[in-house]
Coordinates of C-alpha atoms and ligand atoms in Angstrom, one line a residue:
M223 CA -2.2 -70.5 -68.1
N224 CA -3.1 -74.2 -68.8
D225 CA 0.0 -76.0 -67.6
T226 CA -0.9 -79.5 -66.2
I227 CA 1.3 -80.6 -63.0
I228 CA -0.1 -84.0 -62.7
A229 CA -2.1 -86.3 -65.0
F230 CA -3.7 -89.7 -64.8
E231 CA -4.1 -91.6 -68.0
K232 CA -6.4 -94.4 -67.9
V233 CA -5.2 -95.3 -64.4
S234 CA -6.8 -98.6 -62.8
K235 CA -6.0 -100.3 -59.6
T236 CA -7.0 -103.7 -58.7
Y237 CA -5.9 -104.8 -55.2
R238 CA -6.7 -108.4 -55.5
A239 CA -5.1 -110.4 -58.5
D240 CA -8.2 -112.5 -58.9
G241 CA -9.9 -109.7 -60.8
G242 CA -11.8 -108.5 -57.7
L243 CA -12.6 -105.1 -56.9
R244 CA -11.2 -102.1 -58.9
A245 CA -10.4 -99.4 -56.3
L246 CA -9.7 -97.2 -59.3
D247 CA -11.3 -97.8 -62.8
D248 CA -9.9 -96.1 -65.9
V249 CA -9.3 -92.6 -64.4
D250 CA -8.4 -90.0 -66.6
L251 CA -7.4 -86.7 -64.7
E252 CA -5.4 -83.7 -65.4
V253 CA -4.7 -81.1 -62.6
G254 CA -3.6 -77.6 -63.7
R255 CA -0.8 -76.2 -61.8
G256 CA -1.7 -73.6 -59.3
T257 CA -5.4 -75.0 -59.0
R258 CA -7.3 -76.5 -56.0
V259 CA -9.2 -79.7 -56.6
A260 CA -11.4 -81.3 -54.1
V261 CA -11.9 -85.2 -54.3
M262 CA -15.3 -86.3 -52.9
G263 CA -17.1 -89.6 -52.8
Q264 CA -18.3 -92.0 -50.4
S265 CA -16.0 -94.3 -48.1
G266 CA -14.5 -97.0 -50.3
S267 CA -14.8 -95.0 -53.4
G268 CA -10.9 -94.8 -54.1
K269 CA -9.9 -91.3 -52.9
S270 CA -6.9 -92.3 -50.7
T271 CA -6.1 -94.9 -53.4
L272 CA -5.8 -92.0 -56.0
L273 CA -3.7 -89.9 -53.7
N274 CA -1.2 -92.8 -52.8
I275 CA -0.8 -93.4 -56.6
A276 CA -0.4 -89.6 -57.5
C277 CA 2.5 -89.5 -55.2
G278 CA 4.1 -92.8 -56.1
L279 CA 3.5 -94.5 -52.8
D280 CA 1.5 -97.0 -54.6
E281 CA 1.6 -98.3 -58.3
P282 CA -1.3 -98.4 -60.7
T283 CA -2.2 -101.7 -62.0
S284 CA -2.6 -100.4 -65.5
G285 CA -2.4 -96.9 -67.0
R286 CA 0.1 -94.1 -66.3
V287 CA 0.8 -91.3 -64.0
I288 CA 2.7 -88.2 -65.3
F289 CA 4.2 -85.8 -62.8
E290 CA 5.7 -82.6 -64.5
N291 CA 6.1 -84.4 -67.7
L292 CA 7.7 -87.5 -66.2
E293 CA 6.3 -90.7 -65.8
L294 CA 6.4 -91.9 -62.1
A295 CA 6.8 -95.7 -63.2
A296 CA 9.8 -94.7 -65.2
M297 CA 11.7 -93.3 -62.3
N298 CA 13.9 -95.2 -60.2
D299 CA 13.2 -95.8 -56.4
D300 CA 15.7 -93.0 -55.3
D301 CA 14.2 -90.4 -57.7
R302 CA 10.7 -91.4 -56.6
T303 CA 11.5 -90.8 -53.0
R304 CA 13.2 -87.6 -53.7
L305 CA 10.2 -86.4 -55.6
R306 CA 8.0 -87.3 -52.7
R307 CA 10.1 -85.6 -50.3
E308 CA 10.7 -82.3 -52.3
K309 CA 8.0 -81.9 -54.9
I310 CA 4.9 -83.4 -53.4
G311 CA 3.7 -82.7 -49.9
M312 CA 1.4 -85.3 -48.3
I313 CA -0.8 -84.6 -45.3
F314 CA -2.5 -87.7 -43.9
Q315 CA -5.6 -87.8 -42.0
T316 CA -3.9 -89.3 -39.1
F317 CA -0.9 -86.8 -39.2
N318 CA 1.8 -89.5 -39.3
L319 CA 4.1 -87.5 -37.0
L320 CA 7.0 -89.2 -35.2
A321 CA 6.0 -89.5 -31.5
T322 CA 9.5 -89.3 -30.1
L323 CA 10.5 -86.2 -32.1
S324 CA 9.6 -82.6 -31.2
A325 CA 7.6 -80.4 -33.6
V326 CA 10.6 -78.7 -35.0
E327 CA 12.3 -82.1 -35.5
N328 CA 9.3 -83.6 -37.5
V329 CA 9.3 -80.7 -39.6
S330 CA 12.9 -80.7 -40.0
L331 CA 13.2 -84.5 -41.0
P332 CA 12.5 -84.1 -44.9
L333 CA 15.1 -81.4 -45.0
R334 CA 17.6 -83.6 -43.0
L335 CA 16.9 -86.5 -45.3
G336 CA 17.3 -84.3 -48.2
G337 CA 21.0 -83.4 -47.1
I338 CA 20.3 -80.0 -45.5
S339 CA 22.5 -79.1 -42.6
S340 CA 20.9 -79.2 -39.2
A341 CA 21.5 -75.4 -38.6
A342 CA 19.6 -74.5 -41.9
A343 CA 17.0 -77.1 -41.4
L344 CA 16.0 -75.9 -37.9
E345 CA 15.9 -72.2 -39.2
R346 CA 13.5 -73.3 -42.0
S347 CA 11.4 -75.6 -39.8
S348 CA 11.1 -72.8 -37.3
A349 CA 10.2 -70.3 -39.9
M350 CA 7.6 -72.7 -41.4
L351 CA 6.1 -73.5 -37.9
R352 CA 5.6 -69.7 -37.3
R353 CA 3.9 -69.7 -40.8
V354 CA 1.4 -72.2 -39.5
G355 CA 0.9 -70.2 -36.0
L356 CA 3.0 -72.7 -34.1
Q357 CA 5.8 -70.1 -32.9
G358 CA 6.9 -71.2 -29.4
R359 CA 5.7 -74.8 -29.8
G360 CA 8.5 -76.2 -31.7
G361 CA 10.0 -78.0 -28.7
H362 CA 6.6 -80.0 -28.0
R363 CA 6.1 -83.6 -28.8
P364 CA 3.0 -84.6 -30.7
D365 CA 1.4 -85.9 -27.5
E366 CA 2.1 -82.6 -25.9
M367 CA -0.1 -80.9 -28.6
S368 CA -3.9 -80.6 -29.5
G369 CA -5.4 -82.3 -32.7
G370 CA -5.4 -79.1 -34.5
E371 CA -1.7 -78.4 -33.5
R372 CA -0.6 -81.7 -34.8
Q373 CA -2.3 -81.3 -37.9
R374 CA -0.5 -78.0 -38.5
V375 CA 2.8 -79.6 -37.7
A376 CA 1.9 -82.3 -40.5
I377 CA 1.1 -79.3 -42.8
A378 CA 4.4 -77.6 -42.0
R379 CA 6.2 -80.6 -42.6
A380 CA 4.5 -81.2 -45.8
L381 CA 5.2 -77.6 -47.0
V382 CA 8.7 -77.2 -45.8
F383 CA 10.2 -77.8 -49.1
N384 CA 7.9 -75.6 -50.8
P385 CA 6.5 -78.3 -52.9
P386 CA 4.4 -77.5 -56.1
L387 CA 1.9 -80.0 -55.4
L388 CA 0.3 -80.8 -51.8
L389 CA -2.0 -84.0 -51.5
A390 CA -4.2 -83.7 -48.3
D391 CA -6.4 -86.7 -47.3
E392 CA -9.1 -85.6 -45.1
P393 CA -6.9 -82.9 -43.2
T394 CA -9.8 -81.7 -41.2
G395 CA -11.6 -85.2 -40.7
N396 CA -10.4 -85.6 -37.1
L397 CA -10.8 -81.9 -35.9
D398 CA -13.7 -80.1 -34.5
S399 CA -15.3 -77.6 -37.0
R400 CA -13.8 -74.5 -35.8
T401 CA -10.4 -76.0 -35.9
G402 CA -11.2 -77.5 -39.3
D403 CA -12.0 -74.1 -40.7
E404 CA -8.8 -72.7 -39.4
I405 CA -6.8 -75.5 -41.1
L406 CA -8.7 -74.8 -44.4
S407 CA -8.1 -71.0 -44.2
L408 CA -4.4 -71.8 -43.5
L409 CA -4.3 -74.0 -46.7
D410 CA -6.1 -71.0 -48.7
E411 CA -3.4 -68.7 -47.5
L412 CA -0.5 -70.9 -48.5
H413 CA -2.2 -71.6 -51.8
L414 CA -2.5 -67.8 -52.4
E415 CA 1.0 -66.8 -51.2
L416 CA 3.1 -69.9 -52.7
G417 CA 0.8 -70.8 -55.6
T418 CA 0.7 -74.5 -54.2
T419 CA -1.6 -76.8 -56.3
I420 CA -3.7 -78.6 -53.8
V421 CA -5.6 -82.0 -54.2
L422 CA -8.1 -82.1 -51.2
V423 CA -9.8 -85.3 -50.2
T424 CA -12.9 -84.3 -48.2
H425 CA -16.4 -85.5 -47.0
N426 CA -17.4 -82.2 -46.3
D427 CA -19.4 -79.9 -48.9
E428 CA -18.0 -76.8 -47.0
A429 CA -14.4 -77.9 -47.3
A430 CA -14.9 -78.5 -50.9
Q431 CA -16.1 -75.0 -51.5
H432 CA -12.4 -73.9 -50.8
C433 CA -11.6 -75.5 -54.1
E434 CA -12.7 -74.2 -57.6
R435 CA -12.9 -77.6 -58.9
Q436 CA -14.6 -80.6 -57.4
I437 CA -14.5 -84.3 -58.6
R438 CA -16.6 -87.0 -57.1
L439 CA -15.6 -90.7 -57.2
R440 CA -17.9 -93.7 -57.3
D441 CA -16.7 -97.2 -57.2
G442 CA -13.3 -95.9 -58.6
R443 CA -14.6 -93.9 -61.4
I444 CA -14.9 -90.1 -61.6
V445 CA -18.6 -89.5 -61.9
E446 CA -18.8 -85.7 -61.6
D447 CA -16.2 -83.0 -62.5
F448 CA -17.3 -79.5 -61.7
Q449 CA -15.5 -76.3 -62.2
F450 CA -16.4 -72.9 -61.1
Q451 CA -15.7 -69.9 -63.6
R452 CA -13.5 -67.5 -61.9
Ligands
LIG1316 N1 -4.2 -102.3 -49.5 C1 -5.5 -102.6 -49.8 N2 -5.7 -103.9 -50.0 C2 -6.8 -104.3 -50.5 N3 -7.9 -103.6 -50.8 C3 -7.7 -102.1 -50.3 C4 -6.5 -101.6 -50.0 N4 -6.6 -100.3 -49.9 C5 -7.9 -100.0 -50.4 N5 -8.6 -101.1 -50.7 C6 -9.9 -101.0 -51.1 O1 -10.0 -100.3 -52.3 C7 -11.1 -99.5 -52.2 C8 -10.9 -98.0 -52.3 O2 -10.2 -97.7 -51.1 P1 -9.8 -96.2 -50.5 O3 -9.0 -96.3 -49.3 O4 -9.1 -95.7 -51.7 O5 -11.2 -95.6 -50.4 P2 -11.6 -94.1 -49.8 O6 -12.4 -93.3 -50.9 O7 -10.2 -93.4 -49.6 O8 -12.3 -94.4 -48.6 P3 -12.5 -93.6 -47.0 O9 -13.3 -92.4 -47.5 O10 -13.2 -94.5 -46.2 O11 -11.1 -93.1 -46.7 C9 -12.1 -100.0 -51.0 O12 -12.9 -100.9 -51.4 C10 -11.0 -100.7 -50.1 O13 -11.4 -101.6 -49.3
LIG1317 MG1 -9.5 -92.8 -47.6

């Protein structure tokens, strides 16, 4: 099977109009459906920029991003928002949970915004929280949970629509190594069970070993692209 879920074609990103720095520089990248890709590289090399552009949160200065054969820039805002909610799960390093909502309400949010009834959303969110090992914690607010638990809520929220693509920006960066390992094992399980394509930004070689393909960015360019034979 050689199906591409997302492709970057000559994507560049310049944050300053005065021809300053290129956060991404002429990036070509095809990610195969159902694969896992680790994105490595030093701080400032363009990893988060790559993820933000992949999900349409940010736009390339030049080049194109194609998701499931549709160009992101050609979609209207509503369609892009729906894509981000239902087809592309995002996990941020800082969790980005809403502090005033309980765990189950945080996980339900994308479903509710997607027009799913509160009873159905509650049921699906509770099932997803069970899936990430947080049964019984649904009523807790983020400040009543540990860092690892919060990250698992963020994973549950990112995956509650069962999106084909998951983008994770250093999901273990803020966790101790044991909790980080648990999160990586959880992502492995979800990948095996649901076939989710995963793009994992990480500074950590061990985390990258969970992926069969590893790319390295330097100054916005892909300088290594390594694939294990399976
Ligand atoms: N909103 C912004 N405005 C201006 N410059 C930015 C902006 N976001 C990122 N940059 C610059 O673009 C470059 C790439 O940033 P990016 O956040 O993608 O790096 P990164 O590889 O994710 O780094 P880290 O490992 O520290 O998270 C950096 O030089 C950064 O300063
Ligand atoms: Mg970053």
